[in-house]
Amino acid sequence: MRPEEIISSFENKGFCIFNLGKSEVDAIPRLANELGSLTDGFYQNDSRQISFFHASETINTIEEIINSKAVAENITPNKTYIIRVVESGSTEMYRTHFDSHLYTLVIPLILPKSESPLRGQFYFLNRFRKKPKSEIENLLGKSLAFIKYRGKRGMVKLERKESFREVDLKIGQAMLFEGSVSLHGNYENKSGVKRITLILHFNDPFPFGAGYILRQFRSRFTRK
Ligand SMILES: [Fe+2]
């Protein structure tokens, strides 16, 4: 798919799953080798991840389109790169949440084998809330979702909902979705193999709000 088609499909549905181009797919094994030794946690703005994203024409074009839309809405473009590492047996699971950023791009880098029923796979509920008009509204929505749907117990309620969807991305695929309005999280990883995911968050409309504080907290207590 061309970047324009990805954005168009994303705008119609709220998300788009697409195949990466040959150059990105070819670069994945080397990056997986470089990042494969990372241990459980979140790594913010790692230069190796940033280089991989910067080398991708598709991602650069998506970013340009998204940023021009942000400017039209008086949002100053901003972004955060995250490497998410979930080792088998990690306590990182069922952390159902809304992102602070409007757009989230997810690219799996290392995946557990698909035979394991619990391998940290992604789930989401597309367009689960309206776009918050203020940081207070954003924070309130995030807090309510946390209280109502947190943990394994919250999953029982979520799995019953019509919009609940499990997404099993393969290596070489990517997903762009509306992270700030689509409730999402990951299952537990009990596969025996670590999962590494590359994430790019675009355009937090409240860049120094709650999301910023959380990111500062995370970067202080996780490795970079
Ligand atoms: Fe998220």
JSON list of C-alpha atoms and ligand atoms in Angstrom, two decimals:
[
{"chain": "A", "resi": 1, "resn": "MET", "atom": "CA", "xyz": [0.00, 0.00, 0.00]},
{"chain": "A", "resi": 2, "resn": "ARG", "atom": "CA", "xyz": [1.19, 3.53, -0.72]},
{"chain": "A", "resi": 3, "resn": "PRO", "atom": "CA", "xyz": [1.39, 5.90, 2.29]},
{"chain": "A", "resi": 4, "resn": "GLU", "atom": "CA", "xyz": [-1.59, 7.90, 0.95]},
{"chain": "A", "resi": 5, "resn": "GLU", "atom": "CA", "xyz": [-3.66, 4.68, 0.80]},
{"chain": "A", "resi": 6, "resn": "ILE", "atom": "CA", "xyz": [-2.59, 3.75, 4.34]},
{"chain": "A", "resi": 7, "resn": "ILE", "atom": "CA", "xyz": [-3.71, 7.15, 5.65]},
{"chain": "A", "resi": 8, "resn": "SER", "atom": "CA", "xyz": [-6.97, 7.00, 3.71]},
{"chain": "A", "resi": 9, "resn": "SER", "atom": "CA", "xyz": [-7.79, 3.50, 5.00]},
{"chain": "A", "resi": 10, "resn": "PHE", "atom": "CA", "xyz": [-6.77, 4.58, 8.51]},
{"chain": "A", "resi": 11, "resn": "GLU", "atom": "CA", "xyz": [-9.04, 7.63, 8.39]},
{"chain": "A", "resi": 12, "resn": "ASN", "atom": "CA", "xyz": [-12.02, 5.57, 7.19]},
{"chain": "A", "resi": 13, "resn": "LYS", "atom": "CA", "xyz": [-11.68, 2.74, 9.70]},
{"chain": "A", "resi": 14, "resn": "GLY", "atom": "CA", "xyz": [-9.63, 4.21, 12.57]},
{"chain": "A", "resi": 15, "resn": "PHE", "atom": "CA", "xyz": [-6.78, 1.80, 11.90]},
{"chain": "A", "resi": 16, "resn": "CYS", "atom": "CA", "xyz": [-4.78, 0.26, 9.08]},
{"chain": "A", "resi": 17, "resn": "ILE", "atom": "CA", "xyz": [-2.67, -2.91, 8.98]},
{"chain": "A", "resi": 18, "resn": "PHE", "atom": "CA", "xyz": [-0.17, -2.89, 6.13]},
{"chain": "A", "resi": 19, "resn": "ASN", "atom": "CA", "xyz": [2.92, -4.65, 4.83]},
{"chain": "A", "resi": 20, "resn": "LEU", "atom": "CA", "xyz": [6.25, -2.88, 5.16]},
{"chain": "A", "resi": 21, "resn": "GLY", "atom": "CA", "xyz": [8.35, -2.36, 2.05]},
{"chain": "A", "resi": 22, "resn": "LYS", "atom": "CA", "xyz": [11.30, -4.52, 1.05]},
{"chain": "A", "resi": 23, "resn": "SER", "atom": "CA", "xyz": [13.92, -2.15, 2.50]},
{"chain": "A", "resi": 24, "resn": "GLU", "atom": "CA", "xyz": [12.25, -2.14, 5.94]},
{"chain": "A", "resi": 25, "resn": "VAL", "atom": "CA", "xyz": [11.74, -5.92, 5.90]},
{"chain": "A", "resi": 26, "resn": "ASP", "atom": "CA", "xyz": [15.39, -6.42, 4.92]},
{"chain": "A", "resi": 27, "resn": "ALA", "atom": "CA", "xyz": [16.53, -4.20, 7.82]},
{"chain": "A", "resi": 28, "resn": "ILE", "atom": "CA", "xyz": [14.49, -6.08, 10.45]},
{"chain": "A", "resi": 29, "resn": "PRO", "atom": "CA", "xyz": [16.85, -9.06, 11.10]},
{"chain": "A", "resi": 30, "resn": "ARG", "atom": "CA", "xyz": [19.85, -6.79, 11.77]},
{"chain": "A", "resi": 31, "resn": "LEU", "atom": "CA", "xyz": [17.83, -4.56, 14.11]},
{"chain": "A", "resi": 32, "resn": "ALA", "atom": "CA", "xyz": [16.38, -7.64, 15.85]},
{"chain": "A", "resi": 33, "resn": "ASN", "atom": "CA", "xyz": [19.92, -8.85, 16.36]},
{"chain": "A", "resi": 34, "resn": "GLU", "atom": "CA", "xyz": [21.01, -5.48, 17.80]},
{"chain": "A", "resi": 35, "resn": "LEU", "atom": "CA", "xyz": [18.02, -5.11, 20.12]},
{"chain": "A", "resi": 36, "resn": "GLY", "atom": "CA", "xyz": [17.49, -8.79, 20.92]},
{"chain": "A", "resi": 37, "resn": "SER", "atom": "CA", "xyz": [19.47, -8.66, 24.16]},
{"chain": "A", "resi": 38, "resn": "LEU", "atom": "CA", "xyz": [17.34, -5.87, 25.67]},
{"chain": "A", "resi": 39, "resn": "THR", "atom": "CA", "xyz": [15.64, -6.92, 28.87]},
{"chain": "A", "resi": 40, "resn": "ASP", "atom": "CA", "xyz": [12.06, -6.44, 30.05]},
{"chain": "A", "resi": 41, "resn": "GLY", "atom": "CA", "xyz": [10.94, -2.81, 29.95]},
{"chain": "A", "resi": 42, "resn": "PHE", "atom": "CA", "xyz": [10.41, 0.30, 27.84]},
{"chain": "A", "resi": 43, "resn": "TYR", "atom": "CA", "xyz": [13.19, 2.11, 26.02]},
{"chain": "A", "resi": 44, "resn": "GLN", "atom": "CA", "xyz": [12.53, 5.64, 24.90]},
{"chain": "A", "resi": 45, "resn": "ASN", "atom": "CA", "xyz": [14.04, 7.34, 21.83]},
{"chain": "A", "resi": 46, "resn": "ASP", "atom": "CA", "xyz": [16.73, 4.70, 21.20]},
{"chain": "A", "resi": 47, "resn": "SER", "atom": "CA", "xyz": [18.98, 5.83, 18.33]},
{"chain": "A", "resi": 48, "resn": "ARG", "atom": "CA", "xyz": [18.87, 2.39, 16.64]},
{"chain": "A", "resi": 49, "resn": "GLN", "atom": "CA", "xyz": [15.07, 2.47, 16.49]},
{"chain": "A", "resi": 50, "resn": "ILE", "atom": "CA", "xyz": [15.11, 6.07, 15.27]},
{"chain": "A", "resi": 51, "resn": "SER", "atom": "CA", "xyz": [17.57, 5.18, 12.45]},
{"chain": "A", "resi": 52, "resn": "PHE", "atom": "CA", "xyz": [15.32, 2.33, 11.34]},
{"chain": "A", "resi": 53, "resn": "PHE", "atom": "CA", "xyz": [12.26, 4.60, 11.19]},
{"chain": "A", "resi": 54, "resn": "HIS", "atom": "CA", "xyz": [14.15, 7.45, 9.51]},
{"chain": "A", "resi": 55, "resn": "ALA", "atom": "CA", "xyz": [15.35, 5.10, 6.75]},
{"chain": "A", "resi": 56, "resn": "SER", "atom": "CA", "xyz": [11.78, 4.16, 5.86]},
{"chain": "A", "resi": 57, "resn": "GLU", "atom": "CA", "xyz": [10.27, 6.20, 3.03]},
{"chain": "A", "resi": 58, "resn": "THR", "atom": "CA", "xyz": [6.79, 4.89, 3.87]},
{"chain": "A", "resi": 59, "resn": "ILE", "atom": "CA", "xyz": [7.01, 5.97, 7.50]},
{"chain": "A", "resi": 60, "resn": "ASN", "atom": "CA", "xyz": [8.51, 9.35, 6.59]},
{"chain": "A", "resi": 61, "resn": "THR", "atom": "CA", "xyz": [5.65, 10.04, 4.17]},
{"chain": "A", "resi": 62, "resn": "ILE", "atom": "CA", "xyz": [3.03, 8.90, 6.69]},
{"chain": "A", "resi": 63, "resn": "GLU", "atom": "CA", "xyz": [4.62, 11.24, 9.21]},
{"chain": "A", "resi": 64, "resn": "GLU", "atom": "CA", "xyz": [4.56, 14.16, 6.77]},
{"chain": "A", "resi": 65, "resn": "ILE", "atom": "CA", "xyz": [0.86, 13.65, 6.02]},
{"chain": "A", "resi": 66, "resn": "ILE", "atom": "CA", "xyz": [-0.03, 13.28, 9.70]},
{"chain": "A", "resi": 67, "resn": "ASN", "atom": "CA", "xyz": [2.00, 16.33, 10.67]},
{"chain": "A", "resi": 68, "resn": "SER", "atom": "CA", "xyz": [0.39, 18.53, 8.04]},
{"chain": "A", "resi": 69, "resn": "LYS", "atom": "CA", "xyz": [-3.00, 17.53, 9.48]},
{"chain": "A", "resi": 70, "resn": "ALA", "atom": "CA", "xyz": [-1.75, 18.32, 13.00]},
{"chain": "A", "resi": 71, "resn": "VAL", "atom": "CA", "xyz": [-0.60, 21.80, 11.94]},
{"chain": "A", "resi": 72, "resn": "ALA", "atom": "CA", "xyz": [-4.03, 22.41, 10.36]},
{"chain": "A", "resi": 73, "resn": "GLU", "atom": "CA", "xyz": [-5.54, 21.60, 13.79]},
{"chain": "A", "resi": 74, "resn": "ASN", "atom": "CA", "xyz": [-3.10, 23.90, 15.61]},
{"chain": "A", "resi": 75, "resn": "ILE", "atom": "CA", "xyz": [-1.16, 20.98, 17.11]},
{"chain": "A", "resi": 76, "resn": "THR", "atom": "CA", "xyz": [2.62, 21.29, 17.11]},
{"chain": "A", "resi": 77, "resn": "PRO", "atom": "CA", "xyz": [3.94, 17.99, 15.69]},
{"chain": "A", "resi": 78, "resn": "ASN", "atom": "CA", "xyz": [5.74, 15.89, 18.30]},
{"chain": "A", "resi": 79, "resn": "LYS", "atom": "CA", "xyz": [6.67, 12.24, 18.59]},
{"chain": "A", "resi": 80, "resn": "THR", "atom": "CA", "xyz": [8.08, 9.63, 20.94]},
{"chain": "A", "resi": 81, "resn": "TYR", "atom": "CA", "xyz": [9.81, 6.39, 19.95]},
{"chain": "A", "resi": 82, "resn": "ILE", "atom": "CA", "xyz": [9.37, 3.41, 22.24]},
{"chain": "A", "resi": 83, "resn": "ILE", "atom": "CA", "xyz": [10.88, -0.07, 22.20]},
{"chain": "A", "resi": 84, "resn": "ARG", "atom": "CA", "xyz": [8.68, -2.36, 24.24]},
{"chain": "A", "resi": 85, "resn": "VAL", "atom": "CA", "xyz": [10.33, -5.53, 25.50]},
{"chain": "A", "resi": 86, "resn": "VAL", "atom": "CA", "xyz": [8.16, -8.15, 27.17]},
{"chain": "A", "resi": 87, "resn": "GLU", "atom": "CA", "xyz": [10.00, -11.22, 28.35]},
{"chain": "A", "resi": 88, "resn": "SER", "atom": "CA", "xyz": [8.18, -14.47, 28.97]},
{"chain": "A", "resi": 89, "resn": "GLY", "atom": "CA", "xyz": [6.76, -14.33, 32.50]},
{"chain": "A", "resi": 90, "resn": "SER", "atom": "CA", "xyz": [6.87, -10.52, 32.58]},
{"chain": "A", "resi": 91, "resn": "THR", "atom": "CA", "xyz": [4.44, -8.63, 34.81]},
{"chain": "A", "resi": 92, "resn": "GLU", "atom": "CA", "xyz": [3.67, -6.37, 31.81]},
{"chain": "A", "resi": 93, "resn": "MET", "atom": "CA", "xyz": [0.20, -7.59, 30.79]},
{"chain": "A", "resi": 94, "resn": "TYR", "atom": "CA", "xyz": [-3.44, -6.47, 30.45]},
{"chain": "A", "resi": 95, "resn": "ARG", "atom": "CA", "xyz": [-2.39, -2.85, 30.95]},
{"chain": "A", "resi": 96, "resn": "THR", "atom": "CA", "xyz": [-5.45, -1.66, 29.01]},
{"chain": "A", "resi": 97, "resn": "HIS", "atom": "CA", "xyz": [-5.21, 2.06, 28.25]},
{"chain": "A", "resi": 98, "resn": "PHE", "atom": "CA", "xyz": [-5.65, 4.98, 25.90]},
{"chain": "A", "resi": 99, "resn": "ASP", "atom": "CA", "xyz": [-2.49, 6.66, 24.59]},
{"chain": "A", "resi": 100, "resn": "SER", "atom": "CA", "xyz": [-1.91, 10.38, 24.99]},
{"chain": "A", "resi": 101, "resn": "HIS", "atom": "CA", "xyz": [-0.86, 10.66, 21.35]},
{"chain": "A", "resi": 102, "resn": "LEU", "atom": "CA", "xyz": [-3.41, 10.78, 18.54]},
{"chain": "A", "resi": 103, "resn": "TYR", "atom": "CA", "xyz": [-1.60, 8.26, 16.31]},
{"chain": "A", "resi": 104, "resn": "THR", "atom": "CA", "xyz": [0.28, 5.10, 17.18]},
{"chain": "A", "resi": 105, "resn": "LEU", "atom": "CA", "xyz": [2.37, 3.04, 14.77]},
{"chain": "A", "resi": 106, "resn": "VAL", "atom": "CA", "xyz": [3.29, -0.49, 15.86]},
{"chain": "A", "resi": 107, "resn": "ILE", "atom": "CA", "xyz": [5.90, -2.73, 14.22]},
{"chain": "A", "resi": 108, "resn": "PRO", "atom": "CA", "xyz": [6.72, -6.16, 15.69]},
{"chain": "A", "resi": 109, "resn": "LEU", "atom": "CA", "xyz": [10.45, -6.90, 15.73]},
{"chain": "A", "resi": 110, "resn": "ILE", "atom": "CA", "xyz": [10.71, -10.21, 17.60]},
{"chain": "A", "resi": 111, "resn": "LEU", "atom": "CA", "xyz": [7.68, -12.44, 18.09]},
{"chain": "A", "resi": 112, "resn": "PRO", "atom": "CA", "xyz": [7.04, -15.56, 20.15]},
{"chain": "A", "resi": 113, "resn": "LYS", "atom": "CA", "xyz": [5.83, -18.60, 18.21]},
{"chain": "A", "resi": 114, "resn": "SER", "atom": "CA", "xyz": [2.16, -18.48, 17.34]},
{"chain": "A", "resi": 115, "resn": "GLU", "atom": "CA", "xyz": [1.42, -21.89, 18.93]},
{"chain": "A", "resi": 116, "resn": "SER", "atom": "CA", "xyz": [1.53, -20.32, 22.39]},
{"chain": "A", "resi": 117, "resn": "PRO", "atom": "CA", "xyz": [-1.97, -19.16, 23.33]},
{"chain": "A", "resi": 118, "resn": "LEU", "atom": "CA", "xyz": [-0.60, -16.43, 25.62]},
{"chain": "A", "resi": 119, "resn": "ARG", "atom": "CA", "xyz": [2.25, -14.71, 23.80]},
{"chain": "A", "resi": 120, "resn": "GLY", "atom": "CA", "xyz": [1.66, -11.05, 24.66]},
{"chain": "A", "resi": 121, "resn": "GLN", "atom": "CA", "xyz": [-0.47, -10.44, 21.59]},
{"chain": "A", "resi": 122, "resn": "PHE", "atom": "CA", "xyz": [-2.13, -7.08, 21.03]},
{"chain": "A", "resi": 123, "resn": "TYR", "atom": "CA", "xyz": [-5.84, -6.38, 21.49]},
{"chain": "A", "resi": 124, "resn": "PHE", "atom": "CA", "xyz": [-7.80, -3.22, 20.88]},
{"chain": "A", "resi": 125, "resn": "LEU", "atom": "CA", "xyz": [-11.27, -1.71, 20.78]},
{"chain": "A", "resi": 126, "resn": "ASN", "atom": "CA", "xyz": [-11.41, 0.64, 17.85]},
{"chain": "A", "resi": 127, "resn": "ARG", "atom": "CA", "xyz": [-12.68, 4.20, 18.45]},
{"chain": "A", "resi": 128, "resn": "PHE", "atom": "CA", "xyz": [-13.85, 3.34, 21.94]},
{"chain": "A", "resi": 129, "resn": "ARG", "atom": "CA", "xyz": [-14.15, 6.94, 23.10]},
{"chain": "A", "resi": 130, "resn": "LYS", "atom": "CA", "xyz": [-14.57, 10.36, 21.51]},
{"chain": "A", "resi": 131, "resn": "LYS", "atom": "CA", "xyz": [-11.51, 12.51, 20.97]},
{"chain": "A", "resi": 132, "resn": "PRO", "atom": "CA", "xyz": [-10.93, 14.41, 24.24]},
{"chain": "A", "resi": 133, "resn": "LYS", "atom": "CA", "xyz": [-11.32, 18.17, 23.91]},
{"chain": "A", "resi": 134, "resn": "SER", "atom": "CA", "xyz": [-9.12, 19.04, 26.87]},
{"chain": "A", "resi": 135, "resn": "GLU", "atom": "CA", "xyz": [-6.36, 17.52, 28.97]},
{"chain": "A", "resi": 136, "resn": "ILE", "atom": "CA", "xyz": [-8.78, 17.20, 31.91]},
{"chain": "A", "resi": 137, "resn": "GLU", "atom": "CA", "xyz": [-11.20, 15.20, 29.72]},
{"chain": "A", "resi": 138, "resn": "ASN", "atom": "CA", "xyz": [-8.30, 13.12, 28.45]},
{"chain": "A", "resi": 139, "resn": "LEU", "atom": "CA", "xyz": [-7.04, 12.36, 31.94]},
{"chain": "A", "resi": 140, "resn": "LEU", "atom": "CA", "xyz": [-10.50, 11.56, 33.23]},
{"chain": "A", "resi": 141, "resn": "GLY", "atom": "CA", "xyz": [-11.13, 9.11, 30.36]},
{"chain": "A", "resi": 142, "resn": "LYS", "atom": "CA", "xyz": [-7.76, 7.45, 30.87]},
{"chain": "A", "resi": 143, "resn": "SER", "atom": "CA", "xyz": [-8.33, 7.11, 34.62]},
{"chain": "A", "resi": 144, "resn": "LEU", "atom": "CA", "xyz": [-11.85, 5.70, 34.24]},
{"chain": "A", "resi": 145, "resn": "ALA", "atom": "CA", "xyz": [-10.64, 3.15, 31.68]},
{"chain": "A", "resi": 146, "resn": "PHE", "atom": "CA", "xyz": [-7.84, 2.15, 34.03]},
{"chain": "A", "resi": 147, "resn": "ILE", "atom": "CA", "xyz": [-10.26, 1.64, 36.94]},
{"chain": "A", "resi": 148, "resn": "LYS", "atom": "CA", "xyz": [-12.90, -0.17, 34.88]},
{"chain": "A", "resi": 149, "resn": "TYR", "atom": "CA", "xyz": [-10.80, -2.40, 32.64]},
{"chain": "A", "resi": 150, "resn": "ARG", "atom": "CA", "xyz": [-7.49, -2.93, 34.36]},
{"chain": "A", "resi": 151, "resn": "GLY", "atom": "CA", "xyz": [-5.91, -6.34, 34.70]},
{"chain": "A", "resi": 152, "resn": "LYS", "atom": "CA", "xyz": [-7.19, -9.79, 33.87]},
{"chain": "A", "resi": 153, "resn": "ARG", "atom": "CA", "xyz": [-10.54, -9.04, 35.51]},
{"chain": "A", "resi": 154, "resn": "GLY", "atom": "CA", "xyz": [-11.11, -6.09, 33.16]},
{"chain": "A", "resi": 155, "resn": "MET", "atom": "CA", "xyz": [-10.37, -8.34, 30.19]},
{"chain": "A", "resi": 156, "resn": "VAL", "atom": "CA", "xyz": [-13.49, -10.40, 30.88]},
{"chain": "A", "resi": 157, "resn": "LYS", "atom": "CA", "xyz": [-15.60, -7.24, 30.33]},
{"chain": "A", "resi": 158, "resn": "LEU", "atom": "CA", "xyz": [-13.59, -6.18, 27.28]},
{"chain": "A", "resi": 159, "resn": "GLU", "atom": "CA", "xyz": [-13.69, -9.54, 25.49]},
{"chain": "A", "resi": 160, "resn": "ARG", "atom": "CA", "xyz": [-17.51, -9.43, 25.60]},
{"chain": "A", "resi": 161, "resn": "LYS", "atom": "CA", "xyz": [-17.66, -6.15, 23.69]},
{"chain": "A", "resi": 162, "resn": "GLU", "atom": "CA", "xyz": [-18.49, -6.16, 20.01]},
{"chain": "A", "resi": 163, "resn": "SER", "atom": "CA", "xyz": [-15.57, -3.95, 19.04]},
{"chain": "A", "resi": 164, "resn": "PHE", "atom": "CA", "xyz": [-13.02, -6.14, 20.85]},
{"chain": "A", "resi": 165, "resn": "ARG", "atom": "CA", "xyz": [-10.43, -7.38, 18.42]},
{"chain": "A", "resi": 166, "resn": "GLU", "atom": "CA", "xyz": [-7.22, -9.36, 18.79]},
{"chain": "A", "resi": 167, "resn": "VAL", "atom": "CA", "xyz": [-4.53, -8.39, 16.30]},
{"chain": "A", "resi": 168, "resn": "ASP", "atom": "CA", "xyz": [-1.79, -10.83, 15.47]},
{"chain": "A", "resi": 169, "resn": "LEU", "atom": "CA", "xyz": [0.73, -8.83, 13.45]},
{"chain": "A", "resi": 170, "resn": "LYS", "atom": "CA", "xyz": [3.43, -10.81, 11.66]},
{"chain": "A", "resi": 171, "resn": "ILE", "atom": "CA", "xyz": [7.04, -9.75, 11.15]},
{"chain": "A", "resi": 172, "resn": "GLY", "atom": "CA", "xyz": [7.02, -7.42, 8.14]},
{"chain": "A", "resi": 173, "resn": "GLN", "atom": "CA", "xyz": [3.63, -5.95, 9.00]},
{"chain": "A", "resi": 174, "resn": "ALA", "atom": "CA", "xyz": [2.76, -2.68, 10.73]},
{"chain": "A", "resi": 175, "resn": "MET", "atom": "CA", "xyz": [-0.36, -1.16, 12.21]},
{"chain": "A", "resi": 176, "resn": "LEU", "atom": "CA", "xyz": [-1.35, 2.49, 12.43]},
{"chain": "A", "resi": 177, "resn": "PHE", "atom": "CA", "xyz": [-4.23, 3.25, 14.79]},
{"chain": "A", "resi": 178, "resn": "GLU", "atom": "CA", "xyz": [-5.88, 6.04, 16.74]},
{"chain": "A", "resi": 179, "resn": "GLY", "atom": "CA", "xyz": [-4.17, 5.37, 20.07]},
{"chain": "A", "resi": 180, "resn": "SER", "atom": "CA", "xyz": [-5.86, 8.16, 21.99]},
{"chain": "A", "resi": 181, "resn": "VAL", "atom": "CA", "xyz": [-9.41, 6.97, 21.30]},
{"chain": "A", "resi": 182, "resn": "SER", "atom": "CA", "xyz": [-8.90, 3.21, 20.85]},
{"chain": "A", "resi": 183, "resn": "LEU", "atom": "CA", "xyz": [-8.60, 1.27, 24.08]},
{"chain": "A", "resi": 184, "resn": "HIS", "atom": "CA", "xyz": [-5.76, -1.24, 23.83]},
{"chain": "A", "resi": 185, "resn": "GLY", "atom": "CA", "xyz": [-3.29, -3.49, 25.61]},
{"chain": "A", "resi": 186, "resn": "ASN", "atom": "CA", "xyz": [-1.46, -6.80, 25.42]},
{"chain": "A", "resi": 187, "resn": "TYR", "atom": "CA", "xyz": [-2.12, -10.29, 26.69]},
{"chain": "A", "resi": 188, "resn": "GLU", "atom": "CA", "xyz": [0.27, -11.99, 29.05]},
{"chain": "A", "resi": 189, "resn": "ASN", "atom": "CA", "xyz": [3.43, -13.48, 27.55]},
{"chain": "A", "resi": 190, "resn": "LYS", "atom": "CA", "xyz": [3.94, -17.06, 28.74]},
{"chain": "A", "resi": 191, "resn": "SER", "atom": "CA", "xyz": [5.45, -18.32, 25.49]},
{"chain": "A", "resi": 192, "resn": "GLY", "atom": "CA", "xyz": [9.01, -18.83, 26.74]},
{"chain": "A", "resi": 193, "resn": "VAL", "atom": "CA", "xyz": [10.26, -16.25, 24.21]},
{"chain": "A", "resi": 194, "resn": "LYS", "atom": "CA", "xyz": [10.52, -12.46, 24.51]},
{"chain": "A", "resi": 195, "resn": "ARG", "atom": "CA", "xyz": [8.43, -10.11, 22.40]},
{"chain": "A", "resi": 196, "resn": "ILE", "atom": "CA", "xyz": [9.94, -6.88, 21.12]},
{"chain": "A", "resi": 197, "resn": "THR", "atom": "CA", "xyz": [7.75, -4.23, 19.53]},
{"chain": "A", "resi": 198, "resn": "LEU", "atom": "CA", "xyz": [8.74, -0.91, 17.96]},
{"chain": "A", "resi": 199, "resn": "ILE", "atom": "CA", "xyz": [6.25, 1.85, 18.63]},
{"chain": "A", "resi": 200, "resn": "LEU", "atom": "CA", "xyz": [6.05, 5.39, 17.31]},
{"chain": "A", "resi": 201, "resn": "HIS", "atom": "CA", "xyz": [3.63, 7.79, 18.94]},
{"chain": "A", "resi": 202, "resn": "PHE", "atom": "CA", "xyz": [2.74, 10.88, 16.90]},
{"chain": "A", "resi": 203, "resn": "ASN", "atom": "CA", "xyz": [1.28, 14.13, 18.11]},
{"chain": "A", "resi": 204, "resn": "ASP", "atom": "CA", "xyz": [0.24, 14.43, 21.70]},
{"chain": "A", "resi": 205, "resn": "PRO", "atom": "CA", "xyz": [-2.17, 17.42, 21.59]},
{"chain": "A", "resi": 206, "resn": "PHE", "atom": "CA", "xyz": [-1.20, 18.17, 25.22]},
{"chain": "A", "resi": 207, "resn": "PRO", "atom": "CA", "xyz": [2.57, 17.57, 24.96]},
{"chain": "A", "resi": 208, "resn": "PHE", "atom": "CA", "xyz": [3.32, 18.71, 28.52]},
{"chain": "A", "resi": 209, "resn": "GLY", "atom": "CA", "xyz": [0.27, 17.11, 30.14]},
{"chain": "A", "resi": 210, "resn": "ALA", "atom": "CA", "xyz": [-0.24, 13.78, 31.88]},
{"chain": "A", "resi": 211, "resn": "GLY", "atom": "CA", "xyz": [1.35, 11.76, 29.07]},
{"chain": "A", "resi": 212, "resn": "TYR", "atom": "CA", "xyz": [4.51, 13.84, 29.29]},
{"chain": "A", "resi": 213, "resn": "ILE", "atom": "CA", "xyz": [4.78, 13.30, 33.06]},
{"chain": "A", "resi": 214, "resn": "LEU", "atom": "CA", "xyz": [4.27, 9.55, 32.61]},
{"chain": "A", "resi": 215, "resn": "ARG", "atom": "CA", "xyz": [6.95, 9.41, 29.90]},
{"chain": "A", "resi": 216, "resn": "GLN", "atom": "CA", "xyz": [9.40, 11.30, 32.11]},
{"chain": "A", "resi": 217, "resn": "PHE", "atom": "CA", "xyz": [8.69, 8.89, 34.93]},
{"chain": "A", "resi": 218, "resn": "ARG", "atom": "CA", "xyz": [9.18, 5.91, 32.63]},
{"chain": "A", "resi": 219, "resn": "SER", "atom": "CA", "xyz": [12.42, 7.17, 31.14]},
{"chain": "A", "resi": 220, "resn": "ARG", "atom": "CA", "xyz": [13.79, 7.74, 34.62]},
{"chain": "A", "resi": 221, "resn": "PHE", "atom": "CA", "xyz": [12.99, 4.26, 35.82]},
{"chain": "A", "resi": 222, "resn": "THR", "atom": "CA", "xyz": [13.64, 2.28, 32.66]},
{"chain": "A", "resi": 223, "resn": "ARG", "atom": "CA", "xyz": [16.82, 1.99, 30.63]},
{"chain": "A", "resi": 224, "resn": "LYS", "atom": "CA", "xyz": [17.35, 4.16, 27.54]},
{"chain": "B", "resi": 1, "resn": "FE", "atom": "FE", "xyz": [-0.50, 2.32, 24.10]}
]
